[in-house]
Amino acid sequence: MISDEALMLDFQCGSHPAFEQLFARYRGPIYGFFRRRLQGDQRAEDLTQETFVAVIRASARYEPRALVRTYLYSIAMNLLAAERRKQFRDPPPGELAPEPVTNHAPDGALWIREALERLDDSEREILMLREYEQLSYAEIAELMKLPVNTVRSRLFRSRMALKGHLEPEQKSAEATATKGVAQSVKLTRAEGEAI
C-alpha cells in the first residue's frame, strides 16, 4: 500500500488518482470529525468537502514535514474554528440550535455524550482527537501546537474529568438497579408470607 505522503507528492505532481485515493482514505474520518462536533449532517458534509478543496488549492505549497493525516486534521480544525466563530457571530434569527438526535443511542452512549458536553472545550477537543480520531500524542501536539508532555498531561486531566462526570451517572444507574432488585425481593418475601 502506498503511503499517504507518497500519494500527496504524486498528487502534487498532477496525479488525480493519487488524490482520489487520499480522498477515499480520509473522507470518512474527516466527516466523522465534523459530525461529532457540529449539529447537522449537511454542514459536516460541506466542511468535509471544503477540507479537500483546501488540499487541492494548497497542493503546490505542500511540504512533507508532517504526516498527511496531521495536515488534513489541521485544515479541518481551522475550518471548524471558522465555523464556530461564524455560528457565534451569526446565530439563526429566533431559532435555537437543534438538539442532536439520540433516540436510538443506548444509555451508555447518552451518558458519555452528556459527560463530554460538560467538559471544557479544550479538554473535550484533546480527548476527542485521541479517542475518536485516534491521533497519536505527537500528532495532537503538532495540531494544537503544544509539547507532547503537555498533551499527555491534558489528556490525563480530560480523562479524569470525564470519569468524574460519568461516575455520578453510573452510581445513579446502579442505585436504581439495586433498588429494583430490592423491591422485587421484598415482594417475593411478602408473597411468601401471605401464603
mmCIF file of C-alpha atoms in Angstrom:
data_model
loop_
_atom_site.group_PDB
_atom_site.id
_atom_site.type_symbol
_atom_site.label_atom_id
_atom_site.label_comp_id
_atom_site.label_asym_id
_atom_site.label_seq_id
_atom_site.Cartn_x
_atom_site.Cartn_y
_atom_site.Cartn_z
ATOM 1 C CA MET A 1 0.000 0.000 0.000
ATOM 2 C CA ILE A 2 1.290 3.423 -0.955
ATOM 3 C CA SER A 3 1.844 5.818 1.953
ATOM 4 C CA ASP A 4 -0.281 8.925 2.315
ATOM 5 C CA GLU A 5 2.792 11.089 1.926
ATOM 6 C CA ALA A 6 3.747 9.410 -1.385
ATOM 7 C CA LEU A 7 0.178 9.874 -2.622
ATOM 8 C CA MET A 8 0.252 13.541 -1.681
ATOM 9 C CA LEU A 9 3.557 14.044 -3.511
ATOM 10 C CA ASP A 10 2.132 12.219 -6.551
ATOM 11 C CA PHE A 11 -0.927 14.464 -6.444
ATOM 12 C CA GLN A 12 1.338 17.480 -6.200
ATOM 13 C CA CYS A 13 2.908 16.321 -9.479
ATOM 14 C CA GLY A 14 -0.530 16.146 -11.108
ATOM 15 C CA SER A 15 -1.779 12.606 -10.409
ATOM 16 C CA HIS A 16 -5.563 12.729 -9.988
ATOM 17 C CA PRO A 17 -5.794 9.021 -8.986
ATOM 18 C CA ALA A 18 -3.462 9.795 -6.067
ATOM 19 C CA PHE A 19 -5.868 12.456 -4.815
ATOM 20 C CA GLU A 20 -8.803 10.092 -5.282
ATOM 21 C CA GLN A 21 -7.054 7.536 -3.081
ATOM 22 C CA LEU A 22 -6.387 10.126 -0.385
ATOM 23 C CA PHE A 23 -9.992 11.246 -0.587
ATOM 24 C CA ALA A 24 -11.216 7.643 -0.283
ATOM 25 C CA ARG A 25 -8.987 7.066 2.768
ATOM 26 C CA TYR A 26 -9.849 10.225 4.659
ATOM 27 C CA ARG A 27 -13.337 11.278 3.615
ATOM 28 C CA GLY A 28 -14.996 9.150 6.318
ATOM 29 C CA PRO A 29 -12.662 10.108 9.185
ATOM 30 C CA ILE A 30 -12.815 13.825 8.343
ATOM 31 C CA TYR A 31 -16.611 13.682 8.040
ATOM 32 C CA GLY A 32 -16.757 11.930 11.435
ATOM 33 C CA PHE A 33 -14.530 14.648 12.896
ATOM 34 C CA PHE A 34 -17.010 17.343 11.839
ATOM 35 C CA ARG A 35 -20.139 15.300 12.617
ATOM 36 C CA ARG A 36 -19.106 14.767 16.230
ATOM 37 C CA ARG A 37 -18.523 18.473 16.706
ATOM 38 C CA LEU A 38 -21.359 20.112 14.756
ATOM 39 C CA GLN A 39 -25.111 19.912 14.587
ATOM 40 C CA GLY A 40 -26.316 18.616 11.263
ATOM 41 C CA ASP A 41 -25.061 16.103 8.762
ATOM 42 C CA GLN A 42 -25.198 18.544 5.861
ATOM 43 C CA ARG A 43 -22.827 21.062 7.443
ATOM 44 C CA ALA A 44 -20.412 18.266 8.351
ATOM 45 C CA GLU A 45 -20.503 17.092 4.738
ATOM 46 C CA ASP A 46 -19.940 20.639 3.456
ATOM 47 C CA LEU A 47 -16.922 21.160 5.695
ATOM 48 C CA THR A 48 -15.519 17.781 4.677
ATOM 49 C CA GLN A 49 -15.688 18.913 1.072
ATOM 50 C CA GLU A 50 -14.123 22.270 1.982
ATOM 51 C CA THR A 51 -11.235 20.428 3.647
ATOM 52 C CA PHE A 52 -10.410 18.589 0.451
ATOM 53 C CA VAL A 53 -10.888 21.719 -1.652
ATOM 54 C CA ALA A 54 -8.311 23.402 0.595
ATOM 55 C CA VAL A 55 -5.949 20.469 -0.003
ATOM 56 C CA ILE A 56 -6.365 20.881 -3.760
ATOM 57 C CA ARG A 57 -5.746 24.620 -3.589
ATOM 58 C CA ALA A 58 -2.673 24.267 -1.364
ATOM 59 C CA SER A 59 -1.171 21.216 -3.070
ATOM 60 C CA ALA A 60 1.569 23.269 -4.732
ATOM 61 C CA ARG A 61 2.708 24.546 -1.322
ATOM 62 C CA TYR A 62 2.588 21.161 0.440
ATOM 63 C CA GLU A 63 5.858 20.054 2.020
ATOM 64 C CA PRO A 64 6.140 16.621 3.656
ATOM 65 C CA ARG A 65 7.144 17.978 7.076
ATOM 66 C CA ALA A 66 4.276 16.209 8.825
ATOM 67 C CA LEU A 67 2.029 13.254 8.189
ATOM 68 C CA VAL A 68 -0.718 13.877 5.643
ATOM 69 C CA ARG A 69 -3.211 12.814 8.289
ATOM 70 C CA THR A 70 -1.997 15.597 10.586
ATOM 71 C CA TYR A 71 -2.088 18.031 7.665
ATOM 72 C CA LEU A 72 -5.725 17.127 6.898
ATOM 73 C CA TYR A 73 -6.821 17.401 10.527
ATOM 74 C CA SER A 74 -5.104 20.792 10.874
ATOM 75 C CA ILE A 75 -7.094 22.056 7.888
ATOM 76 C CA ALA A 76 -10.251 20.548 9.421
ATOM 77 C CA MET A 77 -9.555 22.188 12.790
ATOM 78 C CA ASN A 78 -9.086 25.570 11.126
ATOM 79 C CA LEU A 79 -12.366 25.179 9.229
ATOM 80 C CA LEU A 80 -14.117 24.092 12.433
ATOM 81 C CA ALA A 81 -12.807 27.138 14.305
ATOM 82 C CA ALA A 82 -14.046 29.407 11.498
ATOM 83 C CA GLU A 83 -17.434 27.659 11.530
ATOM 84 C CA ARG A 84 -17.776 28.122 15.293
ATOM 85 C CA ARG A 85 -16.854 31.794 15.028
ATOM 86 C CA LYS A 86 -19.447 32.201 12.282
ATOM 87 C CA GLN A 87 -22.144 30.443 14.349
ATOM 88 C CA PHE A 88 -21.304 32.566 17.378
ATOM 89 C CA ARG A 89 -21.385 35.753 15.320
ATOM 90 C CA ASP A 90 -24.483 34.925 13.249
ATOM 91 C CA PRO A 91 -26.926 32.729 15.182
ATOM 92 C CA PRO A 92 -30.095 31.854 13.268
ATOM 93 C CA PRO A 93 -32.758 34.527 13.973
ATOM 94 C CA GLY A 94 -35.200 33.404 16.650
ATOM 95 C CA GLU A 95 -34.056 29.820 16.378
ATOM 96 C CA LEU A 96 -32.211 27.616 18.812
ATOM 97 C CA ALA A 97 -29.694 25.100 17.530
ATOM 98 C CA PRO A 98 -31.362 21.734 17.068
ATOM 99 C CA GLU A 99 -30.542 19.041 19.562
ATOM 100 C CA PRO A 100 -28.746 16.005 18.185
ATOM 101 C CA VAL A 101 -30.972 13.010 17.572
ATOM 102 C CA THR A 102 -30.268 10.473 20.302
ATOM 103 C CA ASN A 103 -33.381 8.298 20.275
ATOM 104 C CA HIS A 104 -31.543 5.211 19.107
ATOM 105 C CA ALA A 105 -28.445 5.545 21.302
ATOM 106 C CA PRO A 106 -28.094 3.262 24.306
ATOM 107 C CA ASP A 107 -27.963 4.815 27.771
ATOM 108 C CA GLY A 108 -24.181 4.429 27.954
ATOM 109 C CA ALA A 109 -23.675 6.457 24.794
ATOM 110 C CA LEU A 110 -26.012 9.156 26.112
ATOM 111 C CA TRP A 111 -24.074 9.371 29.373
ATOM 112 C CA ILE A 112 -20.816 9.708 27.509
ATOM 113 C CA ARG A 113 -22.205 12.415 25.206
ATOM 114 C CA GLU A 114 -23.603 14.344 28.144
ATOM 115 C CA ALA A 115 -20.358 13.979 30.090
ATOM 116 C CA LEU A 116 -18.345 15.140 27.070
ATOM 117 C CA GLU A 117 -20.576 18.212 26.783
ATOM 118 C CA ARG A 118 -19.769 19.103 30.399
ATOM 119 C CA LEU A 119 -16.021 19.213 29.704
ATOM 120 C CA ASP A 120 -14.254 22.450 28.863
ATOM 121 C CA ASP A 121 -13.754 22.958 25.133
ATOM 122 C CA SER A 122 -10.004 22.308 25.311
ATOM 123 C CA GLU A 123 -10.480 19.158 27.425
ATOM 124 C CA ARG A 124 -13.162 17.834 25.084
ATOM 125 C CA GLU A 125 -11.142 18.561 21.930
ATOM 126 C CA ILE A 126 -7.958 16.846 23.072
ATOM 127 C CA LEU A 127 -9.922 13.824 24.280
ATOM 128 C CA MET A 128 -11.870 13.546 21.040
ATOM 129 C CA LEU A 129 -8.718 13.854 18.928
ATOM 130 C CA ARG A 130 -7.175 10.962 20.828
ATOM 131 C CA GLU A 131 -10.167 8.679 21.331
ATOM 132 C CA TYR A 132 -12.337 9.325 18.268
ATOM 133 C CA GLU A 133 -9.809 10.408 15.655
ATOM 134 C CA GLN A 134 -7.144 8.027 17.031
ATOM 135 C CA LEU A 135 -4.371 10.582 16.610
ATOM 136 C CA SER A 136 -1.046 9.940 18.314
ATOM 137 C CA TYR A 137 0.277 12.213 21.054
ATOM 138 C CA ALA A 138 2.782 13.654 18.567
ATOM 139 C CA GLU A 139 0.051 14.378 16.014
ATOM 140 C CA ILE A 140 -2.115 16.070 18.641
ATOM 141 C CA ALA A 141 0.883 18.079 19.827
ATOM 142 C CA GLU A 142 1.541 19.250 16.287
ATOM 143 C CA LEU A 143 -2.128 20.125 15.672
ATOM 144 C CA MET A 144 -2.560 22.008 18.916
ATOM 145 C CA LYS A 145 0.953 23.468 18.876
ATOM 146 C CA LEU A 146 1.789 22.044 22.297
ATOM 147 C CA PRO A 147 4.679 19.983 23.660
ATOM 148 C CA VAL A 148 3.972 16.237 23.733
ATOM 149 C CA ASN A 149 4.210 16.118 27.538
ATOM 150 C CA THR A 150 1.598 18.857 27.792
ATOM 151 C CA VAL A 151 -0.672 16.786 25.561
ATOM 152 C CA ARG A 152 -0.161 13.790 27.845
ATOM 153 C CA SER A 153 -0.964 15.749 31.000
ATOM 154 C CA ARG A 154 -4.001 17.482 29.464
ATOM 155 C CA LEU A 155 -5.282 14.183 28.137
ATOM 156 C CA PHE A 156 -4.921 12.654 31.598
ATOM 157 C CA ARG A 157 -6.816 15.581 33.158
ATOM 158 C CA SER A 158 -9.502 15.324 30.476
ATOM 159 C CA ARG A 159 -9.971 11.620 31.126
ATOM 160 C CA MET A 160 -10.188 12.210 34.877
ATOM 161 C CA ALA A 161 -12.742 14.998 34.352
ATOM 162 C CA LEU A 162 -14.780 12.742 32.064
ATOM 163 C CA LYS A 163 -14.610 9.959 34.624
ATOM 164 C CA GLY A 164 -15.766 12.416 37.302
ATOM 165 C CA HIS A 165 -18.774 13.339 35.185
ATOM 166 C CA LEU A 166 -19.583 9.704 34.421
ATOM 167 C CA GLU A 167 -19.314 8.288 37.954
ATOM 168 C CA PRO A 168 -22.421 10.005 39.371
ATOM 169 C CA GLU A 169 -24.420 8.671 36.399
ATOM 170 C CA GLN A 170 -23.099 5.151 36.913
ATOM 171 C CA LYS A 171 -23.811 5.257 40.636
ATOM 172 C CA SER A 172 -27.319 6.533 39.941
ATOM 173 C CA ALA A 173 -27.962 3.725 37.456
ATOM 174 C CA GLU A 174 -26.554 1.131 39.852
ATOM 175 C CA ALA A 175 -28.671 2.520 42.697
ATOM 176 C CA THR A 176 -31.791 2.335 40.528
ATOM 177 C CA ALA A 177 -30.991 -1.243 39.533
ATOM 178 C CA THR A 178 -30.263 -2.201 43.146
ATOM 179 C CA LYS A 179 -33.485 -0.547 44.318
ATOM 180 C CA GLY A 180 -35.450 -2.522 41.687
ATOM 181 C CA VAL A 181 -33.885 -5.814 42.826
ATOM 182 C CA ALA A 182 -34.547 -4.964 46.499
ATOM 183 C CA GLN A 183 -38.193 -4.212 45.739
ATOM 184 C CA SER A 184 -38.650 -7.489 43.883
ATOM 185 C CA VAL A 185 -37.058 -9.352 46.820
ATOM 186 C CA LYS A 186 -39.465 -7.609 49.234
ATOM 187 C CA LEU A 187 -42.416 -8.526 47.022
ATOM 188 C CA THR A 188 -41.278 -12.139 46.856
ATOM 189 C CA ARG A 189 -40.932 -12.264 50.653
ATOM 190 C CA ALA A 190 -44.334 -10.636 51.127
ATOM 191 C CA GLU A 191 -45.898 -13.126 48.719
ATOM 192 C CA GLY A 192 -44.251 -15.997 50.621
ATOM 193 C CA GLU A 193 -45.546 -14.730 53.958
ATOM 194 C CA ALA A 194 -49.052 -14.277 52.556
ATOM 195 C CA ILE A 195 -49.184 -17.938 51.514
#
